[in-house]
Short mmCIF file of C-alpha atoms in Angstrom, two decimals:
data_model
loop_
_atom_site.label_atom_id
_atom_site.label_comp_id
_atom_site.label_asym_id
_atom_site.label_seq_id
_atom_site.Cartn_x
_atom_site.Cartn_y
_atom_site.Cartn_z
CA MET A 1 0.00 0.00 0.00
CA LYS A 2 1.34 3.43 -0.98
CA THR A 3 1.92 6.10 1.64
CA MET A 4 1.03 9.77 1.22
CA ASN A 5 4.70 10.46 0.47
CA ASP A 6 4.72 7.74 -2.21
CA TRP A 7 1.66 9.24 -3.93
CA LEU A 8 2.90 12.83 -3.76
CA ASN A 9 6.39 11.92 -4.99
CA GLU A 10 4.85 9.99 -7.89
CA GLY A 11 2.68 12.96 -8.83
CA ARG A 12 5.43 15.60 -8.80
CA LYS A 13 6.38 17.19 -12.10
CA ASN A 14 9.43 19.35 -12.58
CA THR A 15 8.51 22.47 -14.53
CA GLY A 16 12.09 23.08 -15.65
CA SER A 17 12.68 25.59 -12.87
CA GLU A 18 12.77 25.51 -9.09
CA PHE A 19 8.96 25.41 -9.18
CA VAL A 20 7.56 21.86 -8.94
CA LEU A 21 3.88 20.95 -9.35
CA THR A 22 2.08 17.90 -7.99
CA ARG A 23 -0.93 16.44 -9.78
CA ARG A 24 -4.23 16.82 -7.94
CA VAL A 25 -4.96 13.78 -5.76
CA THR A 26 -8.25 11.92 -5.32
CA CYS A 27 -9.30 9.94 -2.27
CA ALA A 28 -11.39 6.82 -1.82
CA ASP A 29 -14.59 8.78 -1.08
CA GLY A 30 -14.21 11.02 -4.17
CA TYR A 31 -12.65 13.96 -2.32
CA SER A 32 -9.92 15.71 -4.32
CA VAL A 33 -7.42 18.43 -3.48
CA SER A 34 -4.27 20.07 -4.79
CA ILE A 35 -1.28 19.41 -2.49
CA GLN A 36 1.81 21.46 -3.35
CA ALA A 37 5.30 21.94 -1.94
CA SER A 38 8.19 23.78 -3.61
CA SER A 39 9.90 27.15 -3.56
CA GLY A 40 6.80 28.81 -5.03
CA HIS A 41 4.31 27.41 -2.52
CA TYR A 42 3.20 28.08 1.06
CA CYS A 43 5.10 25.13 2.57
CA ILE A 44 7.83 24.46 5.12
CA PRO A 45 10.63 24.54 4.15
CA ARG A 46 9.82 26.99 1.36
CA ILE A 47 12.39 25.51 -0.99
CA THR A 48 12.23 22.83 -3.63
CA GLU A 49 13.08 19.44 -2.17
CA HIS A 50 13.30 16.26 -4.25
CA HIS A 51 11.31 14.18 -1.76
CA VAL A 52 8.06 15.35 -0.11
CA GLY A 53 9.13 13.57 3.08
CA ASN A 54 11.31 16.63 3.76
CA TYR A 55 8.29 18.95 4.17
CA SER A 56 6.58 19.59 7.50
CA ALA A 57 3.80 21.76 6.01
CA PHE A 58 2.09 21.96 2.62
CA GLU A 59 0.00 24.29 0.47
CA LEU A 60 -3.44 22.87 -0.31
CA GLY A 61 -5.87 24.32 -2.78
CA PHE A 62 -9.38 24.08 -4.11
CA PRO A 63 -10.66 20.98 -2.31
CA SER A 64 -13.75 19.36 -3.79
CA SER A 65 -15.59 19.90 -0.49
CA ALA A 66 -15.00 21.81 2.74
CA ASP A 67 -13.11 20.04 5.52
CA THR A 68 -13.31 21.51 9.03
CA GLN A 69 -9.75 20.40 9.84
CA LEU A 70 -8.43 22.71 7.11
CA MET A 71 -10.44 25.85 7.90
CA PRO A 72 -7.83 27.44 10.23
CA TYR A 73 -5.45 27.57 7.22
CA ALA A 74 -7.91 28.96 4.63
CA GLU A 75 -7.13 32.25 2.93
CA ASP A 76 -10.88 32.76 2.31
CA GLU A 77 -13.04 30.93 4.85
CA SER A 78 -16.21 32.15 3.11
CA ASP A 79 -15.49 30.06 0.00
CA PRO A 80 -13.74 26.87 1.19
CA THR A 81 -13.65 25.09 -2.19
CA GLU A 82 -12.24 28.07 -4.08
CA THR A 83 -9.34 29.05 -1.86
CA VAL A 84 -5.78 28.14 -0.90
CA TYR A 85 -4.78 26.71 2.47
CA ALA A 86 -1.31 27.88 3.52
CA TYR A 87 1.24 26.05 5.66
CA VAL A 88 -0.99 23.06 6.51
CA PRO A 89 1.00 20.90 8.96
CA ARG A 90 1.86 17.39 7.79
CA ASP A 91 -0.11 15.74 10.61
CA ILE A 92 -3.29 17.69 9.72
CA LEU A 93 -2.86 16.80 6.04
CA GLU A 94 -2.41 13.12 6.90
CA GLN A 95 -5.56 13.22 9.08
CA VAL A 96 -7.56 14.84 6.27
CA ILE A 97 -6.41 12.24 3.75
CA GLU A 98 -7.15 9.40 6.17
CA SER A 99 -10.64 10.80 6.92
CA HIS A 100 -11.40 10.59 3.19
CA GLY A 101 -10.24 6.97 2.89
CA GLY A 102 -6.70 7.61 1.69
CA ILE A 103 -5.28 8.66 -1.66
CA THR A 104 -6.35 6.35 -4.49
CA GLY A 105 -5.01 8.21 -7.53
CA PHE A 106 -4.71 11.43 -9.45
CA GLU A 107 -7.46 13.49 -10.98
CA VAL A 108 -7.58 13.13 -14.75
CA ALA A 109 -7.04 16.45 -16.47
#
């Protein structure tokens, strides 16, 4: 069974610069969210690392539904599916993913 780190590392795409993008993940219950970490994102450390295991906080964006665990990190609490969530601690992210049944794949573009 893949871990969150396995999924996120698999989904990372180098853009040819220090900025790395990760494909949007989907969970077992249909929940989807953008999970990003690189020098251009609200993450800790705010540098581009080759392995997501080196990050203690992540930038999340545009979840398919609101999740109360993420609300303290929302840039716009009034529109929880159309906002960015800055510096979400790893343990909170892992709890959110687990509450949605775990990552099962990537959203098809």
